[in-house]
PDB file of C-alpha atoms in Angstrom:
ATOM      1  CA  UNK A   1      27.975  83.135-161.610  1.00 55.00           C
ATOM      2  CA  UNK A   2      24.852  81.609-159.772  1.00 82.00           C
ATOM      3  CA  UNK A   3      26.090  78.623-158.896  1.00 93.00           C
ATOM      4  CA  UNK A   4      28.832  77.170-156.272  1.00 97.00           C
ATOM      5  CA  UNK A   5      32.686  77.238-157.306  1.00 98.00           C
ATOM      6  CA  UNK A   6      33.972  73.517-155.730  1.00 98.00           C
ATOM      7  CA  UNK A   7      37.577  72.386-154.917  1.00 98.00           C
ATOM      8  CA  UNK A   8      37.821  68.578-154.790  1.00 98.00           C
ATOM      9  CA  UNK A   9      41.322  67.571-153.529  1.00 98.00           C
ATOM     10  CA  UNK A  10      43.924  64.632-154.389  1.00 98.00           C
ATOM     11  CA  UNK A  11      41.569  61.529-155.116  1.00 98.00           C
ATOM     12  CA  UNK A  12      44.995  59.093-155.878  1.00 97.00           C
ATOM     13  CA  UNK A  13      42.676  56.250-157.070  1.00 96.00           C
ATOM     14  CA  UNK A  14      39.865  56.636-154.110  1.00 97.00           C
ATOM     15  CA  UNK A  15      36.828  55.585-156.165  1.00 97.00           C
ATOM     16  CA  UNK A  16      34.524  54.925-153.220  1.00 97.00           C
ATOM     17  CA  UNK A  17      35.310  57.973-151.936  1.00 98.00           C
ATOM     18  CA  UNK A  18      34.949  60.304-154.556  1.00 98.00           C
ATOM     19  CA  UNK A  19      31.555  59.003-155.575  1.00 98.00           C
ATOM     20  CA  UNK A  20      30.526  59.193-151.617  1.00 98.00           C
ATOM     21  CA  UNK A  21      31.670  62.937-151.815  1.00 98.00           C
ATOM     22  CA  UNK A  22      29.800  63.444-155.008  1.00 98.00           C
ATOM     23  CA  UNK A  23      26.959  62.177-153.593  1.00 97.00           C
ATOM     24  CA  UNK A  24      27.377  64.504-150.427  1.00 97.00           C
ATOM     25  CA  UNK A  25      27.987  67.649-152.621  1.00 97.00           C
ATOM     26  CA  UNK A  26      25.268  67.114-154.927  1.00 96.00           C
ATOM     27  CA  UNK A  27      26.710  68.677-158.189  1.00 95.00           C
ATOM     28  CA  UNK A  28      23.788  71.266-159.669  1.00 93.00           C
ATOM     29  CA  UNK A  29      24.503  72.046-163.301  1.00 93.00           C
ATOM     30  CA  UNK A  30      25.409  75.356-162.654  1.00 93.00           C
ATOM     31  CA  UNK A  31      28.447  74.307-160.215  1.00 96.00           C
ATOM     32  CA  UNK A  32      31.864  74.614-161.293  1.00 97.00           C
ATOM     33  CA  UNK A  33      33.752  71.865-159.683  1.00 98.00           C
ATOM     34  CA  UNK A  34      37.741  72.516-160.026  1.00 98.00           C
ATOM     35  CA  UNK A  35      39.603  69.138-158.993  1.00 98.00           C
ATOM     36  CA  UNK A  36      42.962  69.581-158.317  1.00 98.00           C
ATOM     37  CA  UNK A  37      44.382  66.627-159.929  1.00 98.00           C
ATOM     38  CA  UNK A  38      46.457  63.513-158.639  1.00 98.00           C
ATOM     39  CA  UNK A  39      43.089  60.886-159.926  1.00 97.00           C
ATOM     40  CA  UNK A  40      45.651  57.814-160.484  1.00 96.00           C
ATOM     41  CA  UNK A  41      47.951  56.361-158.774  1.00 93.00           C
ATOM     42  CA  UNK A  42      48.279  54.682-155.079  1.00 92.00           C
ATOM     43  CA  UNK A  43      44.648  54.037-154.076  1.00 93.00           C
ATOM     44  CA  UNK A  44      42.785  50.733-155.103  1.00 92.00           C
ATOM     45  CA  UNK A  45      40.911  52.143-158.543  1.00 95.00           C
ATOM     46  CA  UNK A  46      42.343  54.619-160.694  1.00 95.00           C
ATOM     47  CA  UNK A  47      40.186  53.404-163.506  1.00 95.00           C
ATOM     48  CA  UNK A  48      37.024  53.917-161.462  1.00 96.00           C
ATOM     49  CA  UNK A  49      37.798  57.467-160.660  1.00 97.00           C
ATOM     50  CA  UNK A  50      38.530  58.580-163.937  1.00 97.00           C
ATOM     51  CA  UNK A  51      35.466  57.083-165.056  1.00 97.00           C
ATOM     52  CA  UNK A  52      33.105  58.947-162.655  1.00 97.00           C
ATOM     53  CA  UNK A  53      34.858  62.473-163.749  1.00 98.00           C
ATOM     54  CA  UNK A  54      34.495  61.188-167.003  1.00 97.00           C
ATOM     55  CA  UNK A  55      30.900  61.342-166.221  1.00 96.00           C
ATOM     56  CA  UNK A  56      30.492  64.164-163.838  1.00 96.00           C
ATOM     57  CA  UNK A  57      31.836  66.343-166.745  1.00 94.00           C
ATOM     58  CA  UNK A  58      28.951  65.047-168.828  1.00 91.00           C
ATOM     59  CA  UNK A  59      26.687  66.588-166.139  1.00 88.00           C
ATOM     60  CA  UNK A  60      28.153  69.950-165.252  1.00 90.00           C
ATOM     61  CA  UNK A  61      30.922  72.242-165.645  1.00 96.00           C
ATOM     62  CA  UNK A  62      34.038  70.353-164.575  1.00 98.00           C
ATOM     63  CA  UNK A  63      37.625  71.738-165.060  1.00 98.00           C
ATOM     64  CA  UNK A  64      40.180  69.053-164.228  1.00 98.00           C
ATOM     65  CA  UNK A  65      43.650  70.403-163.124  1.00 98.00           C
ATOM     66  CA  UNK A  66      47.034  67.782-164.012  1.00 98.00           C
ATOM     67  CA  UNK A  67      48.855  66.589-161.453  1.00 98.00           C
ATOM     68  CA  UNK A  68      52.391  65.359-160.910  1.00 97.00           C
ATOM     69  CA  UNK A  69      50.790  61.564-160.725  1.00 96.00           C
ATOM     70  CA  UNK A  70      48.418  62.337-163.887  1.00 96.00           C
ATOM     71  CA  UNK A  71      51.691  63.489-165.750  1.00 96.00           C
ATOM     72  CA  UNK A  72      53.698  60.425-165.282  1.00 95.00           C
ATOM     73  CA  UNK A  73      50.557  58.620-166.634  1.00 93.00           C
ATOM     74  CA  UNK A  74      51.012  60.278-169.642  1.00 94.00           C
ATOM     75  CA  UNK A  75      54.490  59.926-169.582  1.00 93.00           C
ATOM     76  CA  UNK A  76      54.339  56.446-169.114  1.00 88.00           C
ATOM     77  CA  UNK A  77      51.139  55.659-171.939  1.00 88.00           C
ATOM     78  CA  UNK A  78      54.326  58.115-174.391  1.00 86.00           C
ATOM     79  CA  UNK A  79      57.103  55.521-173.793  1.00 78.00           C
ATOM     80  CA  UNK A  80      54.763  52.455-173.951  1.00 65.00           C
ATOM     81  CA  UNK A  81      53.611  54.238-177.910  1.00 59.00           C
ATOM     82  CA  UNK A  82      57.622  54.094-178.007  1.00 53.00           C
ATOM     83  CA  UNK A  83      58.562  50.823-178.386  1.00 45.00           C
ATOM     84  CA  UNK A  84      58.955  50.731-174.448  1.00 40.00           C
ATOM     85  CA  UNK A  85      57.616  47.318-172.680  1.00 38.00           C
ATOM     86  CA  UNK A  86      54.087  47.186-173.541  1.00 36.00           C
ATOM     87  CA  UNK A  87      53.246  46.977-169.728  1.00 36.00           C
ATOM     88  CA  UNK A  88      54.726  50.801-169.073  1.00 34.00           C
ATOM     89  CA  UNK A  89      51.060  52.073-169.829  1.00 37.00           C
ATOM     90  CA  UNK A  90      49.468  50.481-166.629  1.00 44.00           C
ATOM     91  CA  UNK A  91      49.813  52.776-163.567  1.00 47.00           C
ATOM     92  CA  UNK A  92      52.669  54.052-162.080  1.00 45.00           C
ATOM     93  CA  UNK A  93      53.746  53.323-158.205  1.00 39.00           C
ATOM     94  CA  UNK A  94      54.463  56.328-155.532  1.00 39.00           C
ATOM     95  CA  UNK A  95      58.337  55.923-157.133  1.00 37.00           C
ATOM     96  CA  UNK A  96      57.277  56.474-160.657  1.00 38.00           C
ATOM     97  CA  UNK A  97      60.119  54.131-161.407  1.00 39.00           C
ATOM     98  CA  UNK A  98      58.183  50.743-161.920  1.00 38.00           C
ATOM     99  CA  UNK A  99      54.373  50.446-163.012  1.00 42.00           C
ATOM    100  CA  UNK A 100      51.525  48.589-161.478  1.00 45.00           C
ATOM    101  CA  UNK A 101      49.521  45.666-163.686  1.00 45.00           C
ATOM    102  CA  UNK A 102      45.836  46.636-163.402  1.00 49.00           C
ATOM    103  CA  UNK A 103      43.759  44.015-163.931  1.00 52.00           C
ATOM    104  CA  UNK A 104      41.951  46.640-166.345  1.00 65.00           C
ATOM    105  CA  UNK A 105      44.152  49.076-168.054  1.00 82.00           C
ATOM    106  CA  UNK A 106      42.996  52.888-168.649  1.00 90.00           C
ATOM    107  CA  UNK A 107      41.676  52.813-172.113  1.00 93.00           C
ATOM    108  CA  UNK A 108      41.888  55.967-174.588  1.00 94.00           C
ATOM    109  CA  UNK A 109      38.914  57.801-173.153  1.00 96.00           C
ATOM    110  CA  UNK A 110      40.460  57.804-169.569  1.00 96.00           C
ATOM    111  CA  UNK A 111      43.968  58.755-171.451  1.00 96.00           C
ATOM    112  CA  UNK A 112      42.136  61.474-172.976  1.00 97.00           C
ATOM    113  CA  UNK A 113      40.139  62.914-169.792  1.00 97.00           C
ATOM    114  CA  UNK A 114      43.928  63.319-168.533  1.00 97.00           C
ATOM    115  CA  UNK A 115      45.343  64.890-172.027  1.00 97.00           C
ATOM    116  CA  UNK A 116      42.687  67.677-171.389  1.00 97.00           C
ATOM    117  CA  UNK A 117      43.571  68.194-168.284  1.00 98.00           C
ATOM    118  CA  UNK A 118      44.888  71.698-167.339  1.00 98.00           C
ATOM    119  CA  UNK A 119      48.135  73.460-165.577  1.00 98.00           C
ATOM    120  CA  UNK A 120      46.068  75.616-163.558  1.00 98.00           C
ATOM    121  CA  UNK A 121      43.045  76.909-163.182  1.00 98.00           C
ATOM    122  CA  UNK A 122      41.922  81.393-162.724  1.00 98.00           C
ATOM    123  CA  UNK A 123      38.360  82.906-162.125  1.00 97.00           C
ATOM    124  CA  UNK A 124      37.357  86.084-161.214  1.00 96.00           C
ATOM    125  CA  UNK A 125      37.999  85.474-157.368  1.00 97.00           C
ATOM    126  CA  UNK A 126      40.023  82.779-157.134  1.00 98.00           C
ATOM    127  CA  UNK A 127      43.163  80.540-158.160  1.00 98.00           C
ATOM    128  CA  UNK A 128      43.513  76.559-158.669  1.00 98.00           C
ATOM    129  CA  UNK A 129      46.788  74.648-158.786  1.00 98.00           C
ATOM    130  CA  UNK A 130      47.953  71.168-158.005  1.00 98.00           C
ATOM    131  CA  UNK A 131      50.874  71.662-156.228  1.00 98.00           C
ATOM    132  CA  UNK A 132      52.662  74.889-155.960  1.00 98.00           C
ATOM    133  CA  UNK A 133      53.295  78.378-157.418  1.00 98.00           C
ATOM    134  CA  UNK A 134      55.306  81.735-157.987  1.00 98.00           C
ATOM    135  CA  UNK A 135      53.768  84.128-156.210  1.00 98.00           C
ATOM    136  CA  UNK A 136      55.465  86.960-158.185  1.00 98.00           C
ATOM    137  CA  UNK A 137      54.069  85.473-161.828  1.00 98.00           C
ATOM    138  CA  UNK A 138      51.091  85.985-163.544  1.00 98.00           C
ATOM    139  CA  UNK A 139      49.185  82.237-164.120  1.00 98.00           C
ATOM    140  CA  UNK A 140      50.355  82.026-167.627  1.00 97.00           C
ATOM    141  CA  UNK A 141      53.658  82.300-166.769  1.00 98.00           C
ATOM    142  CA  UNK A 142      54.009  80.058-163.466  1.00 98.00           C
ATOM    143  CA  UNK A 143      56.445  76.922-164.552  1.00 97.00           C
ATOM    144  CA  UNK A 144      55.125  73.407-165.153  1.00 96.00           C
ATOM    145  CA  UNK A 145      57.337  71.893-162.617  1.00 96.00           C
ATOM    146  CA  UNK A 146      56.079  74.393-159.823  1.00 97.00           C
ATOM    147  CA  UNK A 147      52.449  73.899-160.549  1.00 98.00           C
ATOM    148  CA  UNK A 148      53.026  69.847-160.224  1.00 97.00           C
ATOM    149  CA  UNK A 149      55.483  69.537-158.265  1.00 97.00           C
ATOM    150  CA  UNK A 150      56.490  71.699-155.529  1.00 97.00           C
ATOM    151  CA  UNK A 151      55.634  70.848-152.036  1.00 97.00           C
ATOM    152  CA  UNK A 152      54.852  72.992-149.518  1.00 97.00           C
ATOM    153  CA  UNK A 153      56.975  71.621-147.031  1.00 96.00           C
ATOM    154  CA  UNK A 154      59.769  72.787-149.420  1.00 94.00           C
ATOM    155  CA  UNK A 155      58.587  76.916-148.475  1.00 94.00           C
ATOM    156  CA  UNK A 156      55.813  78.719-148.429  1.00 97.00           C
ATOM    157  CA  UNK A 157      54.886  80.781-151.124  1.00 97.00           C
ATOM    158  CA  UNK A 158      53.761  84.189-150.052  1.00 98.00           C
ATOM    159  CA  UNK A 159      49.847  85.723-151.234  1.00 98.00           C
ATOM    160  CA  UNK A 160      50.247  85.542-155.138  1.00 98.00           C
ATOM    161  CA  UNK A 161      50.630  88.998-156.656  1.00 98.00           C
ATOM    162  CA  UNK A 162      47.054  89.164-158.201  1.00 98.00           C
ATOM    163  CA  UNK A 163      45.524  89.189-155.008  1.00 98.00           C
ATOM    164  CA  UNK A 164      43.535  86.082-155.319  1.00 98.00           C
ATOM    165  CA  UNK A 165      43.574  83.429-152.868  1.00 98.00           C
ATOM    166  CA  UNK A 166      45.289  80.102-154.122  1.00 98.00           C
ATOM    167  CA  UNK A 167      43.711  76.638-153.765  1.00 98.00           C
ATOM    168  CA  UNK A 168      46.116  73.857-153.900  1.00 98.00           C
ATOM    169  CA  UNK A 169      46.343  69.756-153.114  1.00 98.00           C
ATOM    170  CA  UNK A 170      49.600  67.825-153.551  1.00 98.00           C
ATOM    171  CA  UNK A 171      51.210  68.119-149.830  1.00 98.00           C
ATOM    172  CA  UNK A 172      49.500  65.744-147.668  1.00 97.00           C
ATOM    173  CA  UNK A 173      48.006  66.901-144.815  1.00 97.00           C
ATOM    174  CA  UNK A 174      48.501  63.730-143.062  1.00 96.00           C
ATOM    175  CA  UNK A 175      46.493  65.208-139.796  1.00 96.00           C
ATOM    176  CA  UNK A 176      43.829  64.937-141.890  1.00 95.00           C
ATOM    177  CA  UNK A 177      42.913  69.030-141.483  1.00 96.00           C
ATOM    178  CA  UNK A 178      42.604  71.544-144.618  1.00 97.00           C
ATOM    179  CA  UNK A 179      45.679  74.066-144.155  1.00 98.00           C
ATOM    180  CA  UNK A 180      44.018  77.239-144.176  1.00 98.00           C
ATOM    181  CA  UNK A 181      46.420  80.366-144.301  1.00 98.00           C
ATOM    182  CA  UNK A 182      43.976  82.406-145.722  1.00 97.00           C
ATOM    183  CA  UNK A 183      45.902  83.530-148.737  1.00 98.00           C
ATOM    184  CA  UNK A 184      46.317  79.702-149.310  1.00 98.00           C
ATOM    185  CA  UNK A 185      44.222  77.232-149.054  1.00 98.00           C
ATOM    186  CA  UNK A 186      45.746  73.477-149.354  1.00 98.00           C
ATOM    187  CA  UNK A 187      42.936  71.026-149.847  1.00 98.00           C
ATOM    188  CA  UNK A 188      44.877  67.186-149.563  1.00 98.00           C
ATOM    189  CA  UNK A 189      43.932  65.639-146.765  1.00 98.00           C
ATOM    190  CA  UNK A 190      45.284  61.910-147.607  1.00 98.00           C
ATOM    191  CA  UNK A 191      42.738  60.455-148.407  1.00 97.00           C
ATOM    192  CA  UNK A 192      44.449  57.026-149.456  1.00 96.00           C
ATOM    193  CA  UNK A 193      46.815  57.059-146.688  1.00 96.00           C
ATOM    194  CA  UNK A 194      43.914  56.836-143.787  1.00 96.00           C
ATOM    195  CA  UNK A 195      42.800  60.703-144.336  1.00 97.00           C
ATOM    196  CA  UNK A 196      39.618  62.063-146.116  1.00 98.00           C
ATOM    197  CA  UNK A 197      38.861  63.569-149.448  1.00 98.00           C
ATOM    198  CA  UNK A 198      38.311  66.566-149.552  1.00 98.00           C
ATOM    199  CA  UNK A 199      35.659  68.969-151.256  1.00 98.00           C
ATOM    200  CA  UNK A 200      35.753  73.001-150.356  1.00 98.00           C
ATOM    201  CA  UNK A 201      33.112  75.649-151.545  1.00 98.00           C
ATOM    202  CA  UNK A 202      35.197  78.478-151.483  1.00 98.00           C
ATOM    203  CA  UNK A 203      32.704  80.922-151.342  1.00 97.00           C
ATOM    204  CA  UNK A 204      30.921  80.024-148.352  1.00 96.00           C
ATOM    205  CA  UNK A 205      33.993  77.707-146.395  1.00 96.00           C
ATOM    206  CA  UNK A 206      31.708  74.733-146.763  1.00 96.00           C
ATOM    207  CA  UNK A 207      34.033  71.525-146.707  1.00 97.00           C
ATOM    208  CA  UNK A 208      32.417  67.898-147.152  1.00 97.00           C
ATOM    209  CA  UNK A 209      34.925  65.036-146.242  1.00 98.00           C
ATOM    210  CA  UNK A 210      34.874  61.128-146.767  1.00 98.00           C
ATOM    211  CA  UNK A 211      37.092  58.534-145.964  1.00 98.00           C
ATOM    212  CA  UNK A 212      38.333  56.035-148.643  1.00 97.00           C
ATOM    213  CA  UNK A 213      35.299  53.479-147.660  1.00 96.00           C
ATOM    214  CA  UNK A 214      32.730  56.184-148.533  1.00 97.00           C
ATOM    215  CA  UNK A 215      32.303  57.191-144.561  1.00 97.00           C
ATOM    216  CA  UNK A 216      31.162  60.672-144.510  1.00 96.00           C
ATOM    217  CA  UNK A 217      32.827  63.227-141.512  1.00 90.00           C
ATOM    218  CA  UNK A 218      30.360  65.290-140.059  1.00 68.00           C
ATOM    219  CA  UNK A 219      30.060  68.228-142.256  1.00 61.00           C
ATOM    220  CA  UNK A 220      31.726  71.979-141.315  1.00 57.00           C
ATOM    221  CA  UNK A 221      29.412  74.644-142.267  1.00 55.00           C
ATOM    222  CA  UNK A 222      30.714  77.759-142.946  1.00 54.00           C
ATOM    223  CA  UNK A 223      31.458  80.795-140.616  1.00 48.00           C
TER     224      UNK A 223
END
């Protein structure tokens, strides 16, 4: 592979930012850019970020992981189709027990960018997950409910058994800092809650960060 393997953290409805850190990254067609899911939800414009994946996937290799946020999405869009209050299809709050009213709803091409999302993601050198995993499984075999929805705060998985480092988002670094613990990697850095977003070469240990108005953080090379 020629080109650059790029993690791009929780985005939770950061628009702004994510086109700021696309813009900062510079995408080359011969990238692969793994984000880690969590696109709806929380920020200002859900809408907006799925339609600049939508796009970026157009343009180069993109493989879009589900998260826990993405899947009630789909869960809600499922009991809207139902019979469920029509209004169940706009986007779900931090509880995922009520729904926000978007001015704009997602239409079916943002409904199906999250359909084809993945559960995790496996290359030669390295592993992708939203949230959390088994470290004793094989990727095919890791449950749903660990790879969207176990936070780290909960334990700390040990190295996985392939060997492979593990890139992950979900729990909130709320400092702001990637958690680095070599054999994991954890890449939200709360971005809607007054943090950054978050984009990591993992080859080189490049990171780009933005704020959620598009402000840039002076960039870390790598080591």
């Amino acid at each position: 592979m020629n080109g650059r393997t790029i993690a791009i953290g929780d985005i939770h409805g950061c628009s702004t930012a994510l086109q700021a850190l696309l813009r900062a990254v510079e995408p080359r067609p011969d990238d692969l850019i793994v984000t880690l899911g969590d696109y709806v939800n929380r920020g200002p414009d859900s809408r907006g970020v799925l339609d600049r994946l939508i796009d970026l996937r157009r343009r180069s290799r993109l493989v879009s992981i589900l998260g826990n946020h993405d899947e009630m999405q789909l869960q809600a869009r499922d009991r809207s189709t139902n019979n469920a209050p029509r209004d169940s299809a706009g986007l779900l709050t931090r509880a995922a027990k009520t729904v926000d009213r978007p001015t704009t709803p997602l239409t079916e091409g943002h409904f199906a960018f999250l359909d084809a999302c993945v559960d995790s993601f496996e290359t030669d050198g390295h592993i992708f997950v939203h949230a959390g995993y088994d470290p004793a499984l094989p990727m095919s075999e890791q449950p749903a409910d660990l790879l969207r929805w176990q936070s780290l705060r909960r334990g700390l998985p040990g190295p996985h058994v392939s060997g492979k480092p593990v890139v992950a988002g979900h729990t909130s670094q709320k400092n702001g800092k990637i958690l680095n613990l070599g054999y994991l990697v954890c890449i939200d850095t709360y971005c809607y809650g007054g943090g950054w977003l978050t984009a990591l070469d993992v080859h080189s240990g490049a990171t780009w960060q933005v704020d959620a108005r598009g402000r840039l953080r002076q960039r870390r090379s790598p080591r």
